[in-house]
Short mmCIF file of C-alpha atoms in Angstrom, two decimals:
data_model
loop_
_atom_site.label_atom_id
_atom_site.label_comp_id
_atom_site.label_asym_id
_atom_site.label_seq_id
_atom_site.Cartn_x
_atom_site.Cartn_y
_atom_site.Cartn_z
CA MET A 1 140.39 64.41 150.25
CA VAL A 2 138.92 61.25 149.72
CA ARG A 3 136.05 62.12 152.13
CA TYR A 4 134.99 65.34 149.76
CA LEU A 5 134.80 63.20 146.84
CA LYS A 6 132.93 60.62 147.86
CA SER A 7 130.31 63.46 149.02
CA ALA A 8 130.86 65.07 145.96
CA PHE A 9 130.06 62.16 144.08
CA THR A 10 126.77 60.99 146.27
CA ALA A 11 125.46 64.37 145.96
CA THR A 12 125.82 64.17 142.07
CA LEU A 13 124.07 60.97 142.13
CA LEU A 14 121.04 62.14 144.03
CA LEU A 15 120.69 65.33 141.90
CA ALA A 16 120.89 62.98 138.64
CA GLY A 17 118.10 60.56 140.01
CA SER A 18 115.49 63.11 139.64
CA ILE A 19 116.09 66.38 138.44
CA VAL A 20 114.62 68.61 140.94
CA ASN A 21 116.64 71.84 141.63
CA ALA A 22 118.83 72.60 138.60
CA GLN A 23 115.50 74.02 136.41
CA GLY A 24 113.46 75.49 139.58
CA TYR A 25 110.82 72.67 139.55
CA ASP A 26 110.06 70.43 142.68
CA PHE A 27 108.88 66.98 141.78
CA SER A 28 109.15 65.84 144.91
CA ASP A 29 105.48 64.87 144.48
CA LEU A 30 105.72 63.29 141.79
CA THR A 31 108.38 61.08 142.60
CA ALA A 32 106.19 60.13 145.94
CA LEU A 33 103.34 59.40 143.08
CA LEU A 34 105.50 56.94 140.95
CA GLU A 35 106.84 55.13 144.30
CA LYS A 36 103.29 54.68 145.11
CA HIS A 37 102.43 53.04 141.76
CA LYS A 38 106.10 51.12 141.56
CA LYS A 39 104.11 47.57 141.07
CA ASP A 40 101.58 48.72 138.51
CA LEU A 41 104.71 49.86 136.76
CA GLY A 42 106.24 46.55 137.32
CA ASN A 43 108.97 47.90 139.48
CA ASP A 44 111.62 48.54 136.88
CA PHE A 45 111.24 51.74 134.95
CA VAL A 46 112.22 55.00 134.08
CA VAL A 47 110.44 58.36 133.86
CA ILE A 48 111.94 61.14 131.89
CA VAL A 49 110.33 64.65 131.39
CA ASN A 50 112.41 67.40 129.18
CA LYS A 51 111.17 70.69 128.54
CA ASP A 52 112.92 73.19 126.27
CA GLY A 53 115.54 70.60 125.24
CA LYS A 54 116.44 70.11 128.81
CA ASP A 55 115.56 66.80 131.63
CA ILE A 56 113.99 68.65 134.22
CA TYR A 57 113.00 65.19 135.91
CA LYS A 58 114.85 61.79 135.08
CA LYS A 59 114.62 59.12 137.41
CA GLU A 60 115.37 55.65 137.56
CA PHE A 61 113.62 52.97 139.52
CA GLY A 62 114.34 49.11 140.36
CA GLU A 63 116.80 47.72 138.13
CA LEU A 64 116.22 49.28 134.90
CA LYS A 65 118.38 52.17 133.32
CA ALA A 66 117.57 55.11 130.86
CA THR A 67 120.26 53.54 128.32
CA MET A 68 119.26 50.10 128.71
CA GLN A 69 116.91 48.68 125.92
CA GLU A 70 113.73 46.86 126.21
CA PRO A 71 111.36 45.98 123.73
CA VAL A 72 108.12 49.27 123.38
CA GLY A 73 105.48 47.09 121.69
CA ALA A 74 103.00 49.52 119.92
CA SER A 75 104.93 52.53 120.83
CA SER A 76 106.48 51.54 117.93
CA ASN A 77 104.17 52.58 115.78
CA TRP A 78 105.12 56.69 116.42
CA LEU A 79 108.80 55.50 114.51
CA THR A 80 107.30 53.93 111.76
CA ALA A 81 105.16 56.66 110.85
CA ALA A 82 107.92 59.05 111.02
CA LEU A 83 109.83 56.83 108.94
CA VAL A 84 107.73 56.55 105.87
CA MET A 85 107.19 60.95 106.12
CA HIS A 86 110.89 60.68 105.61
CA PHE A 87 110.20 59.02 102.23
CA VAL A 88 107.68 61.50 101.76
CA ASP A 89 109.79 64.27 102.18
CA GLU A 90 112.34 62.69 99.94
CA GLY A 91 109.09 62.75 97.12
CA LYS A 92 109.22 59.16 96.77
CA LEU A 93 105.78 58.31 98.24
CA SER A 94 102.73 60.34 99.04
CA LEU A 95 100.32 59.41 101.74
CA ASP A 96 97.75 58.98 99.09
CA ASP A 97 99.49 56.56 96.96
CA LYS A 98 97.81 53.12 96.35
CA ILE A 99 99.19 50.07 97.57
CA GLY A 100 98.61 48.00 94.77
CA ASP A 101 101.03 50.39 93.02
CA TYR A 102 103.89 48.96 95.15
CA LEU A 103 102.57 45.30 96.24
CA PRO A 104 100.49 43.87 92.95
CA ILE A 105 99.22 40.94 94.93
CA TYR A 106 96.88 43.54 96.80
CA GLY A 107 95.25 44.69 93.80
CA SER A 108 94.87 40.63 92.37
CA TYR A 109 92.93 40.48 95.41
CA SER A 110 90.92 43.63 95.26
CA LYS A 111 92.71 45.46 98.09
CA GLY A 112 95.00 47.77 95.64
CA TYR A 113 93.03 51.28 96.34
CA ILE A 114 94.25 51.15 100.13
CA THR A 115 96.01 53.81 100.48
CA LEU A 116 99.19 54.49 102.63
CA ARG A 117 97.60 57.00 104.88
CA GLN A 118 94.96 54.51 105.58
CA CYS A 119 97.71 51.77 106.61
CA LEU A 120 98.99 54.57 108.87
CA SER A 121 95.78 55.25 110.70
CA HIS A 122 94.79 51.68 110.95
CA THR A 123 91.82 52.01 108.35
CA THR A 124 92.48 49.68 105.77
CA THR A 125 89.71 47.31 106.99
CA ILE A 126 91.91 44.39 106.27
CA GLU A 127 90.47 41.70 109.02
CA SER A 128 93.39 42.36 112.10
CA ASP A 129 94.06 40.80 115.29
CA PRO A 130 93.95 42.89 118.88
CA PRO A 131 97.44 43.77 119.77
CA SER A 132 97.01 41.46 123.03
CA ILE A 133 99.35 38.90 124.62
CA ARG A 134 97.27 36.04 123.75
CA THR A 135 96.94 36.69 120.02
CA VAL A 136 100.55 37.55 119.88
CA LEU A 137 101.28 33.72 120.82
CA LYS A 138 98.93 32.58 118.09
CA LYS A 139 100.10 34.76 115.66
CA LYS A 140 101.73 32.71 112.43
CA LYS A 141 105.43 33.26 112.36
CA PHE A 142 106.47 34.65 109.48
CA GLU A 143 110.42 34.90 108.28
CA THR A 144 109.94 38.01 106.46
CA LEU A 145 107.81 40.80 106.12
CA GLU A 146 106.85 40.12 102.41
CA ASP A 147 105.76 36.78 103.35
CA GLU A 148 103.59 38.71 106.28
CA THR A 149 102.19 41.02 103.95
CA ASN A 150 101.47 39.17 101.14
CA SER A 151 99.59 36.57 103.80
CA TYR A 152 96.93 39.87 104.58
CA ALA A 153 96.28 40.41 100.89
CA LYS A 154 95.57 36.57 100.29
CA ASP A 155 94.10 35.02 103.64
CA ARG A 156 92.33 38.40 105.01
CA ASN A 157 89.16 39.49 104.48
CA MET A 158 87.66 42.96 103.94
CA MET A 159 85.84 44.21 107.10
CA GLY A 160 84.05 47.23 105.01
CA LYS A 161 85.37 49.97 102.24
CA GLN A 162 88.82 51.16 103.30
CA GLY A 163 88.65 53.87 105.28
CA THR A 164 85.31 53.38 106.99
CA GLN A 165 86.51 51.69 110.03
CA PHE A 166 89.35 51.90 112.44
CA TYR A 167 90.87 48.83 113.86
CA TYR A 168 94.20 49.19 116.05
CA GLY A 169 96.44 46.44 115.02
CA GLN A 170 99.47 45.04 113.04
CA VAL A 171 98.17 44.94 109.42
CA GLY A 172 98.41 48.66 108.16
CA PRO A 173 102.02 49.88 109.55
CA ALA A 174 103.61 45.98 108.17
CA ILE A 175 101.98 47.01 104.68
CA ALA A 176 103.38 50.27 105.19
CA GLY A 177 106.57 48.92 106.18
CA ARG A 178 107.06 46.52 103.35
CA ILE A 179 106.45 49.18 100.82
CA LEU A 180 109.66 51.24 102.21
CA GLU A 181 111.37 48.09 101.90
CA VAL A 182 110.42 47.59 97.93
CA VAL A 183 111.22 51.27 97.57
CA SER A 184 114.35 51.51 98.77
CA LYS A 185 115.38 47.83 98.37
CA ARG A 186 116.56 47.86 102.29
CA ASN A 187 114.89 45.85 105.03
CA PHE A 188 113.05 48.06 107.55
CA ASP A 189 115.43 47.63 110.39
CA ARG A 190 118.27 49.19 108.31
CA LEU A 191 116.08 51.90 106.71
CA MET A 192 115.14 52.98 110.46
CA ARG A 193 118.49 53.40 111.56
CA GLU A 194 119.71 55.12 108.27
CA ARG A 195 117.02 57.72 107.94
CA ILE A 196 115.77 58.39 111.52
CA GLY A 197 118.09 56.69 113.78
CA LYS A 198 121.12 58.46 112.15
CA GLY A 199 119.81 61.81 112.66
CA LEU A 200 118.79 61.69 116.03
CA GLY A 201 121.78 60.13 116.97
CA TRP A 202 120.41 56.71 118.65
CA ARG A 203 122.73 54.37 120.03
CA ARG A 204 120.43 51.41 121.04
CA THR A 205 117.45 51.24 118.73
CA THR A 206 116.47 48.21 116.49
CA PHE A 207 113.63 46.80 114.82
CA MET A 208 115.97 43.63 113.91
CA SER A 209 114.22 40.39 113.63
CA ASP A 210 114.97 37.59 115.90
CA GLY A 211 115.40 35.24 113.69
CA LEU A 212 111.96 33.38 114.06
CA LEU A 213 109.77 36.40 113.23
CA ALA A 214 109.50 39.33 110.49
CA GLU A 215 110.55 42.51 111.02
CA ASN A 216 107.52 44.09 112.93
CA PRO A 217 107.08 47.65 112.07
CA PHE A 218 103.73 47.86 114.49
CA SER A 219 105.51 46.38 117.77
CA GLY A 220 108.94 45.42 117.34
CA GLY A 221 111.05 48.26 117.92
CA LYS A 222 113.78 47.85 120.77
CA THR A 223 115.09 51.23 122.05
CA THR A 224 115.79 52.98 125.49
CA ALA A 225 114.28 55.58 127.02
CA ASP A 226 117.07 58.12 126.48
CA ASP A 227 116.77 57.06 122.55
CA TYR A 228 112.76 57.53 122.16
CA MET A 229 113.18 60.82 124.16
CA LYS A 230 115.26 61.96 121.27
CA PHE A 231 112.33 61.37 119.10
CA LEU A 232 109.89 62.96 121.12
CA ASN A 233 112.17 66.02 120.90
CA MET A 234 112.23 66.07 117.57
CA LEU A 235 108.46 65.92 117.24
CA LEU A 236 108.15 68.91 119.50
CA ASN A 237 110.84 70.92 117.91
CA LYS A 238 109.15 70.56 114.16
CA GLY A 239 111.37 68.05 112.88
CA MET A 240 114.73 69.15 113.86
CA PHE A 241 116.67 67.63 116.40
CA ASN A 242 120.57 69.20 117.20
CA GLY A 243 120.42 71.63 114.24
CA LYS A 244 119.64 68.88 111.52
CA GLN A 245 116.30 68.45 110.06
CA VAL A 246 115.11 64.72 110.59
CA ILE A 247 111.89 65.08 108.99
CA SER A 248 109.88 68.14 107.43
CA GLU A 249 107.77 70.51 109.61
CA LYS A 250 105.11 69.63 107.38
CA SER A 251 105.33 66.07 107.75
CA VAL A 252 105.22 66.56 111.73
CA GLU A 253 101.96 68.00 111.18
CA GLU A 254 100.96 65.35 109.29
CA ILE A 255 101.85 62.95 111.70
CA LEU A 256 99.95 65.24 114.56
CA LYS A 257 96.87 65.83 112.52
CA MET A 258 93.39 63.38 113.25
CA GLN A 259 93.32 61.04 110.34
CA THR A 260 90.61 58.62 110.78
CA GLY A 261 87.81 61.12 109.65
CA ASN A 262 84.41 59.47 110.35
CA ALA A 263 85.70 55.97 110.63
CA ARG A 264 83.88 54.13 112.90
CA ILE A 265 85.87 52.52 115.67
CA ALA A 266 86.00 49.01 115.69
CA TYR A 267 88.39 47.91 118.25
CA THR A 268 90.78 50.68 119.77
CA LEU A 269 93.32 50.31 122.42
CA PRO A 270 91.57 50.22 126.34
CA VAL A 271 93.95 52.82 127.52
CA ALA A 272 93.22 55.21 124.35
CA GLN A 273 89.42 55.10 124.64
CA GLY A 274 87.95 58.23 123.51
CA ALA A 275 91.26 59.31 121.42
CA ALA A 276 91.57 60.33 118.02
CA TYR A 277 94.11 58.82 115.90
CA GLY A 278 96.66 60.51 113.59
CA LEU A 279 99.83 58.71 112.01
CA GLY A 280 101.25 56.27 114.76
CA CYS A 281 99.90 58.24 117.47
CA PHE A 282 97.01 58.93 119.62
CA ILE A 283 95.34 62.32 119.90
CA LEU A 284 93.40 63.69 123.30
CA PRO A 285 90.51 65.57 122.50
CA LYS A 286 90.04 69.18 122.99
CA ASP A 287 87.71 70.51 125.18
CA ASP A 288 86.91 74.19 127.02
CA ASN A 289 88.38 72.25 130.38
CA ASN A 290 91.71 70.68 128.40
CA ALA A 291 92.95 72.68 125.61
CA ASP A 292 96.18 71.39 125.30
CA GLU A 293 97.84 69.55 122.26
CA VAL A 294 98.32 66.21 123.57
CA PHE A 295 99.86 63.14 121.68
CA PHE A 296 100.82 59.30 122.81
CA SER A 297 101.73 56.07 121.69
CA PRO A 298 101.12 53.82 124.49
CA SER A 299 102.21 50.11 124.31
CA LEU A 300 100.54 47.33 126.25
CA SER A 301 103.46 46.81 128.63
CA GLY A 302 103.47 50.20 129.87
CA THR A 303 105.42 52.12 127.70
CA TRP A 304 104.00 55.76 127.43
CA PRO A 305 105.67 58.40 125.58
CA TRP A 306 103.66 61.57 124.84
CA ILE A 307 104.43 65.22 124.08
CA ASN A 308 102.28 68.46 125.10
CA ARG A 309 102.76 71.09 122.21
CA THR A 310 100.70 73.51 124.47
CA LYS A 311 102.95 73.45 127.52
CA ARG A 312 106.14 72.50 125.35
CA TYR A 313 107.08 69.73 127.23
CA SER A 314 107.91 65.57 126.15
CA ALA A 315 107.68 62.66 128.64
CA ILE A 316 107.92 59.13 128.64
CA ILE A 317 107.10 56.39 131.16
CA PHE A 318 109.69 53.89 130.09
CA THR A 319 109.10 50.10 131.04
CA LYS A 320 110.37 46.69 131.00
CA GLY A 321 108.74 44.92 127.99
CA ASP A 322 107.07 42.23 130.69
CA ALA A 323 105.64 44.92 132.94
CA PRO A 324 101.99 44.60 133.58
CA ASP A 325 99.25 46.11 131.37
CA ALA A 326 99.25 49.77 131.50
CA LYS A 327 96.69 51.45 133.47
CA ARG A 328 95.31 54.73 131.60
CA VAL A 329 94.00 56.30 135.11
CA ILE A 330 97.41 55.56 136.49
CA MET A 331 99.07 57.21 133.57
CA GLU A 332 96.82 60.58 133.16
CA GLU A 333 97.25 60.64 137.25
CA ILE A 334 100.86 60.73 136.30
CA ARG A 335 100.34 63.46 133.46
CA GLN A 336 98.47 65.70 135.52
CA VAL A 337 101.09 66.00 138.27
CA ILE A 338 103.83 66.44 135.80
CA GLU A 339 101.82 69.44 134.17
CA GLN A 340 100.62 70.84 137.23
CA LYS A 341 104.82 71.98 137.67
CA LEU A 342 104.54 73.41 134.06
#
């Protein structure tokens, strides 16, 4: 009897490790590819693929588990955009509201006409820093999001007329996050947990400050692979999760719509060269050979969440916060192997 229980437990672990047979998919070549790039992905990482609400592949590499919390850097952007859209759904904000209406200091420095939409699409044209480790180390420490955004109003120049340049960085999402705090009289982390996390049943997701730096709507999220997948599945299901409308279908469409217009690309992530931008996420361009709708929000350290609305699946490569810089060629190779099965 003991021998039988041990065998059954081992078989269960093997099945949970790669979910190959339950849905009729053979992902052995995906596992081989991930093993090949294990060092590039930091040795400790999790990969999950979900289709029609079910995990069809889930594998943990090294010591990282799908329930372990790690910082996800700029992948936080997507979450922040969803939180803003929650307030839009409630009628408390409009994407075309002027930031000076909520943060009067911006009007005092001739920046009040920037819109909330431009904040979320990185087209404020307020001078920003590239989201690299080097600039993060140099970044001035602010105790509150209010202090940080006040500094952007007073101490940063405009690099052109608002809406005319795309510069991927922390400024716009920080301003958007501060506006949410002003409207709600709650701090950003609490809002994320109450307005988005509760509806998704998040277990270990937070934007809580470490006590030294302000809460960071651009890159301050800490979450788990399991929690982030719930967010992706909500987007793929038109804002619904487990029968509850977390944000409206209209808001999901707004997040996934190209928002930058004819703005000149002044700076974008190297891993996102050639991609358009929505609200909090990049958009792969469509062409005759690739008509899929693919949306992604990568972090420098390698965490790479995406959804494919054409093939109706979501996926994440979830790495530790200190993993090597993401390499787009590797991420695309992994995505292509997945999509060959779907």
